[in-house]
């Protein structure tokens, strides 16, 4: 359980990091917080020639309130996002979701850029980015570009990042004031990766009807899944139990789960429907649902 | 393969060393700094035994490379007691039998220290949730939870005295 020999370069700027990646032609690996990468190195599942450490880049450690969205620098730690009052107000789904990431000790080190670039299909942050239509800002030798979450996550641990590009920021649209959020995650032990997790952000209209819903699922495909059909079904409806059940079935229908040692595809689909129903019920408490019914 | 010079403060003492890039902070602390209270269980971020305090926040030293901690301030369990005066958490673990073999204890003490700094009066559920990243195979956790509650009360009383 020791990493294989490798070189290490502490980047002095984003441009420097990109340059080192370009020079190493795909054999370089970016080190952010290291909470996924260092275990992979220890198990020798990843054996890069050179690590490019972004740890010294204070310029990537900021949370900025922009018009319409919040921009979060890639090196911001998960724990910082989780306890940020700006994030709690502007993007309430994020802190609720991040509380399911590992344990505090892991969130103290793990970064938002690292989790995004790692693109574990069971991870919470990629699913939130997908639910909220966030943009991923990446920088390479020819400058920066912005990739929507729908296009960024391409497969199991696979993203639209070129080998000489790094994630530099996330742009997360602000939620409407009063947006209801909920996360329902099933894992074997607290802090484990999700077997399945469902994330919801729901806006209510003036008479208690669902104005808009955003729903994503982790652990139910090779990429985070957006439940568009369920969102359409919910839009404009009163949140009755029957509507929520029907939407939950649509959420499960949007998934393409896989078999692994933690559960079969069929099992994942079944618990997706249950978690989606609980998630919507949690976002839309009973009292309001019965008064709306 | 490169070796690099690192300098960090470990339990208040400045240490320098020359390490391979692949050396984990855990191995640096154990082998180069003689901080053998840093225990290595799983070496991939699951068991929590190697938890240290890195620049004020807990971190898993097996999931951190020594080169990443260049310039940092590190505290291990060796830095918890004040000379021969045990930290209230250590006292409570001793009084309440919060350990048997002791392998997980350093990581648990530092994790609980962070919990009590953030939340001086945690519920049992909050203590258990906070403990969930630290695996103990001896105690069944019950005496650990009781020890943390005791220590929390002592720490609250001492901060009230100071206040």
XYZ file of C-alpha atoms in Angstrom:
456
model
C 0.000 0.000 0.000
C 2.692 2.489 -0.981
C 2.554 4.627 -4.126
C 4.913 3.718 -6.951
C 7.869 6.069 -7.496
C 6.876 9.294 -9.212
C 7.942 12.865 -9.757
C 6.266 15.778 -8.070
C 5.932 19.382 -9.105
C 4.260 22.010 -6.975
C 2.558 24.299 -9.455
C 3.303 27.992 -9.053
C 0.403 29.097 -11.278
C -2.408 27.591 -13.320
C -0.328 28.222 -16.453
C 2.602 26.356 -14.895
C 0.381 23.390 -14.018
C -0.995 23.255 -17.560
C 2.499 23.486 -19.018
C 3.732 20.534 -16.929
C 0.699 18.474 -17.971
C 1.293 19.322 -21.644
C 4.975 18.372 -21.389
C 4.080 15.005 -19.898
C 1.672 14.095 -22.625
C -1.004 12.343 -20.603
C 1.292 10.811 -17.969
C 0.825 13.681 -15.549
C -1.877 13.723 -12.904
C -3.259 16.703 -11.049
C -3.150 16.495 -7.251
C -5.721 18.672 -5.492
C -6.817 17.503 -2.040
C -5.693 13.939 -2.710
C -8.611 12.232 -0.979
C -9.377 10.067 -4.011
C -6.043 10.204 -5.802
C -3.669 9.292 -2.963
C -5.579 6.068 -2.141
C -5.529 5.216 -5.862
C -1.777 5.805 -5.866
C -1.384 3.676 -2.739
C -3.283 0.817 -4.361
C -1.300 1.442 -7.546
C -4.492 1.718 -9.546
C -3.024 4.999 -10.762
C 0.683 5.247 -11.617
C 1.330 8.650 -13.157
C 4.856 9.748 -14.064
C 4.426 13.114 -12.421
C 2.058 14.685 -9.945
C 1.220 18.341 -10.419
C 0.178 19.673 -7.029
C -2.260 22.590 -7.063
C -1.976 22.926 -3.269
C -0.032 26.177 -3.474
C -2.475 27.947 -5.774
C -4.329 30.315 -3.471
C -5.805 31.884 -6.616
C -8.046 28.790 -6.971
C -9.385 29.072 -3.432
C -12.305 31.495 -3.485
C -16.100 31.581 -3.385
C -17.504 34.516 -5.344
C -21.035 35.858 -5.498
C -21.672 36.678 -9.159
C -24.929 37.795 -10.712
C -27.047 34.708 -11.207
C -24.433 32.212 -10.073
C -21.800 31.469 -7.478
C -18.289 30.763 -8.679
C -16.279 28.344 -6.567
C -12.545 27.999 -7.166
C -11.349 24.459 -7.821
C -9.193 24.263 -4.689
C -11.989 25.147 -2.276
C -12.353 22.331 0.250
C -15.661 20.496 0.510
C -15.896 21.465 4.174
C -15.507 25.169 3.310
C -18.450 24.952 0.901
C -20.459 22.982 3.448
C -20.198 25.700 6.118
C -20.269 28.773 3.836
C -23.213 31.078 4.591
C -23.054 32.457 1.044
C -23.484 28.947 -0.366
C -26.210 28.082 2.156
C -28.254 31.063 0.941
C -27.519 30.875 -2.774
C -27.230 27.139 -3.457
C -28.856 25.338 -0.517
C -28.622 21.904 -2.143
C -24.811 21.978 -2.032
C -24.190 21.909 1.735
C -26.925 19.332 2.288
C -25.337 17.103 -0.354
C -21.746 17.618 0.773
C -22.556 16.460 4.289
C -22.804 12.985 2.742
C -19.246 13.116 1.374
C -17.036 10.840 3.478
C -16.372 12.314 6.908
C -15.399 15.777 8.156
C -11.734 14.783 8.073
C -12.026 13.918 4.384
C -14.047 17.030 3.604
C -11.360 19.136 5.296
C -8.971 18.117 2.504
C -11.060 17.079 -0.506
C -11.667 19.863 -3.024
C -14.592 20.659 -5.304
C -12.307 20.666 -8.347
C -10.854 17.302 -7.413
C -14.224 15.624 -6.938
C -15.475 17.096 -10.216
C -12.438 15.982 -12.220
C -12.446 12.537 -10.574
C -16.063 12.053 -11.744
C -17.000 9.088 -9.605
C -20.572 8.237 -10.645
C -21.474 7.569 -6.997
C -20.126 10.926 -5.799
C -22.415 13.664 -4.535
C -20.923 16.810 -6.050
C -21.120 15.736 -9.721
C -24.807 14.871 -9.234
C -25.498 18.296 -7.712
C -23.702 19.997 -10.605
C -25.856 17.974 -12.997
C -29.083 18.779 -11.129
C -28.393 22.514 -11.083
C -26.980 22.810 -14.630
C -23.664 24.096 -13.320
C -20.755 24.912 -15.603
C -17.244 23.578 -15.170
C -14.497 26.063 -16.061
C -11.361 24.340 -17.365
C -8.035 25.803 -18.395
C -5.592 24.391 -20.922
C -2.675 25.605 -23.032
C -4.909 27.711 -25.265
C -6.913 29.308 -22.484
C -10.118 28.605 -20.613
C -13.400 27.136 -21.722
C -16.662 26.405 -20.001
C -18.338 23.016 -20.172
C -21.868 22.337 -18.970
C -22.175 19.530 -16.421
C -24.312 17.551 -18.896
C -21.351 17.393 -21.289
C -18.545 17.339 -18.738
C -19.341 13.945 -17.203
C -18.866 11.390 -19.962
C -18.451 8.023 -18.279
C -17.040 6.145 -15.292
C -14.214 8.400 -13.993
C -14.223 9.966 -17.449
C -14.763 13.633 -18.277
C -14.445 16.070 -21.161
C -11.107 17.261 -19.744
C -8.191 17.006 -22.161
C -4.983 15.540 -20.672
C -3.453 19.024 -20.499
C -6.481 20.769 -18.990
C -7.352 21.330 -15.354
C -10.622 22.234 -13.665
C -10.204 25.763 -12.351
C -13.710 26.704 -11.152
C -17.352 25.719 -10.886
C -20.153 28.116 -11.778
C -23.278 27.056 -9.960
C -26.550 28.883 -10.751
C -28.232 30.387 -7.726
C -31.449 28.734 -6.631
C -34.603 30.816 -6.422
C -35.300 32.112 -2.903
C -37.337 29.575 -0.937
C -36.179 26.598 -3.001
C -36.759 23.344 -1.089
C -33.892 20.881 -1.168
C -33.416 17.318 -0.028
C -30.938 14.477 -0.381
C -31.670 10.820 0.223
C -28.678 8.549 0.130
C -28.333 4.852 0.743
C -24.864 3.638 1.715
C -23.758 0.604 3.713
C -22.130 2.750 6.388
C -22.239 6.450 7.137
C -19.612 8.171 5.009
C -19.315 5.402 2.440
C -19.826 6.066 -1.218
C -23.500 6.035 -2.106
C -24.988 2.882 -3.535
C -27.668 5.257 -4.791
C -28.349 8.874 -3.835
C -31.106 11.201 -5.041
C -30.820 14.990 -4.984
C -33.755 17.379 -5.409
C -34.272 21.133 -5.519
C -37.913 22.198 -5.815
C -39.379 25.660 -6.323
C -42.924 26.214 -5.152
C -45.404 28.580 -6.807
C -47.661 31.104 -5.104
C -50.445 28.591 -4.376
C -48.181 25.807 -3.184
C -47.897 24.054 -6.531
C -44.541 22.825 -7.793
C -43.191 25.555 -10.062
C -40.039 23.691 -11.068
C -38.097 20.683 -9.866
C -34.519 19.622 -10.443
C -33.615 16.022 -9.671
C -30.396 14.067 -10.152
C -29.236 10.621 -9.116
C -25.763 9.334 -8.188
C -24.786 5.683 -8.325
C -27.322 4.680 -10.946
C -25.347 4.998 -14.184
C -21.775 5.576 -15.350
C -22.469 9.306 -14.998
C -24.757 11.352 -12.756
C -28.308 11.046 -14.059
C -30.725 13.930 -14.549
C -34.342 12.913 -14.172
C -35.862 15.189 -16.837
C -39.114 13.237 -17.294
C -39.804 13.366 -13.562
C -39.113 17.095 -13.515
C -41.586 17.626 -16.365
C -44.187 15.508 -14.638
C -43.884 17.573 -11.452
C -43.917 21.022 -13.042
C -47.211 22.811 -12.332
C -48.589 19.992 -10.175
C -49.773 20.092 -6.604
C -47.414 17.920 -4.566
C -49.907 15.169 -3.749
C -48.643 11.748 -2.649
C -49.772 10.261 -5.983
C -47.841 12.864 -7.977
C -44.705 12.326 -5.923
C -44.980 8.539 -6.343
C -45.408 8.884 -10.080
C -42.429 11.229 -10.284
C -40.314 8.839 -8.224
C -41.083 6.060 -10.703
C -39.952 8.357 -13.510
C -36.700 9.067 -11.640
C -35.986 5.341 -11.471
C -36.901 5.040 -15.147
C -34.223 7.563 -16.081
C -31.430 5.472 -14.564
C -29.286 2.874 -16.287
C -27.738 1.160 -13.308
C -25.065 -1.509 -13.325
C -24.231 -4.619 -11.324
C -21.288 -4.508 -8.959
C -20.305 -6.044 -5.646
C -22.504 -3.542 -3.792
C -25.727 -4.368 -5.582
C -27.373 -5.484 -8.789
C -28.752 -3.127 -11.417
C -32.275 -4.237 -10.562
C -31.719 -3.510 -6.870
C -30.335 -0.059 -7.623
C -33.356 0.768 -9.773
C -35.725 -0.340 -7.016
C -34.053 1.694 -4.314
C -33.829 4.691 -6.656
C -37.636 4.800 -6.770
C -37.861 4.572 -2.970
C -35.153 7.163 -2.362
C -36.664 9.506 -4.959
C -40.070 9.334 -3.266
C -38.524 9.971 0.162
C -36.441 12.778 -1.266
C -39.459 14.552 -2.733
C -41.451 14.001 0.466
C -38.596 15.459 2.469
C -38.360 18.501 0.202
C -42.141 18.988 0.377
C -43.190 18.350 3.995
C -46.474 16.582 4.675
C -48.313 19.549 6.163
C -47.835 21.545 3.004
C -48.715 18.615 0.805
C -51.959 17.942 2.651
C -52.925 21.619 2.613
C -52.205 21.728 -1.099
C -54.139 18.528 -1.729
C 11.908 9.912 -9.335
C 12.605 12.946 -7.247
C 13.440 13.540 -3.662
C 12.416 16.834 -2.191
C 13.260 18.837 0.895
C 10.358 19.425 3.230
C 10.109 21.534 6.328
C 7.165 21.501 8.666
C 6.299 22.085 12.285
C 5.433 18.881 14.101
C 4.014 19.328 17.604
C 5.685 22.731 17.822
C 9.108 21.524 16.662
C 10.472 22.469 13.240
C 11.570 19.402 11.301
C 13.207 19.140 7.921
C 13.735 16.072 5.845
C 14.432 14.874 2.357
C 11.673 12.616 1.106
C 10.631 10.801 -2.013
C 7.573 12.405 -3.558
C 5.599 9.221 -2.942
C 6.217 9.226 0.825
C 2.985 9.738 2.697
C 2.760 12.236 5.525
C 1.998 9.262 7.788
C 5.287 7.559 6.931
C 7.194 10.831 7.240
C 5.758 11.437 10.699
C 6.399 7.870 11.865
C 9.774 7.229 10.315
C 11.401 10.650 10.033
C 9.844 12.390 13.033
C 9.456 9.381 15.365
C 5.790 10.307 15.845
C 4.738 6.684 16.090
C 1.435 7.667 17.670
C 0.358 8.084 14.048
C -1.063 4.618 13.458
C -1.420 3.097 10.028
C -4.311 0.695 9.646
C -5.712 0.588 6.127
C -3.429 3.059 4.317
C -6.228 4.114 2.006
C -8.398 6.480 3.949
C -10.951 4.179 5.526
C -9.942 3.434 9.125
C -9.029 6.887 10.472
C -6.169 5.654 12.688
C -3.627 7.928 10.979
C -5.630 11.126 11.582
C -3.482 14.165 12.391
C -4.184 17.890 12.602
C -2.848 19.658 9.523
C -2.917 23.464 9.600
C -5.712 23.397 12.160
C -8.011 20.790 10.588
C -7.962 17.029 10.859
C -6.526 15.169 7.890
C -5.761 11.572 7.092
C -2.009 11.421 6.941
C -2.123 8.292 4.749
C -4.082 10.253 2.128
C -1.670 13.161 2.217
C 1.836 13.159 0.804
C 4.627 14.575 2.953
C 5.450 17.045 0.157
C 1.901 18.403 0.337
C 2.537 19.333 3.971
C 5.682 21.326 3.217
C 5.460 24.504 5.276
C 2.496 23.244 7.286
C 1.850 22.940 10.995
C 1.136 19.379 12.034
C -0.083 18.049 15.342
C -0.120 14.363 16.178
C -1.497 12.653 19.265
C 1.919 13.225 20.860
C 1.069 16.946 20.915
C -2.211 16.514 22.756
C -1.027 16.267 26.362
C 0.584 19.238 28.094
C 3.738 17.616 29.410
C 2.503 14.971 31.804
C -0.968 16.533 32.070
C -3.311 14.594 29.848
C -5.832 16.410 27.661
C -9.380 16.120 29.064
C -10.223 13.730 26.222
C -7.293 11.502 27.139
C -8.301 11.633 30.825
C -11.857 10.682 29.951
C -10.800 7.806 27.680
C -8.628 6.510 30.503
C -11.343 6.907 33.148
C -14.100 5.449 30.970
C -12.135 2.617 29.385
C -12.574 4.229 25.974
C -9.853 2.031 24.554
C -8.684 -1.531 24.707
C -5.867 -2.210 22.260
C -5.406 1.499 21.604
C -4.693 1.240 17.899
C -7.544 3.520 16.818
C -7.239 5.852 19.800
C -4.860 8.527 18.416
C -7.096 9.149 15.413
C -10.240 9.130 17.508
C -8.825 11.583 20.054
C -7.876 14.100 17.370
C -11.182 13.676 15.529
C -13.151 14.179 18.750
C -11.029 17.201 19.637
C -12.134 18.802 16.356
C -15.768 17.851 16.997
C -15.750 19.416 20.467
C -14.105 22.580 19.171
C -16.905 22.963 16.593
C -19.693 21.670 18.793
C -18.953 21.821 22.543
C -22.140 19.992 23.540
C -22.785 17.291 20.957
C -25.659 14.832 21.219
C -24.888 11.122 21.328
C -26.003 10.898 17.699
C -23.643 13.700 16.700
C -20.770 12.010 18.524
C -21.497 8.715 16.778
C -21.787 10.367 13.385
C -18.503 12.150 13.957
C -16.886 8.866 15.034
C -18.083 7.082 11.910
C -14.838 7.673 10.044
C -12.773 5.993 12.748
C -12.947 2.243 13.013
C -12.541 0.609 16.442
C -12.675 -3.181 16.605
C -12.430 -3.547 20.375
C -14.806 -1.351 22.285
C -18.111 -1.432 20.445
C -17.878 2.383 20.730
C -20.106 2.658 23.804
C -17.306 3.615 26.194
C -15.827 5.938 23.586
C -19.117 7.825 23.326
C -19.337 8.048 27.125
C -15.758 9.295 27.336
C -16.419 11.988 24.739
C -19.502 13.155 26.656
C -17.451 13.367 29.853
C -14.638 15.238 28.145
C -17.119 17.641 26.555
C -18.509 18.484 30.000
C -15.006 19.054 31.395
C -14.041 21.259 28.462
C -17.271 23.264 28.732
C -16.675 23.805 32.442
C -13.097 24.912 31.897
C -14.065 27.339 29.142
C -16.814 28.716 31.427
C -14.156 29.227 34.141
C -11.970 31.102 31.718
C -14.903 33.064 30.315
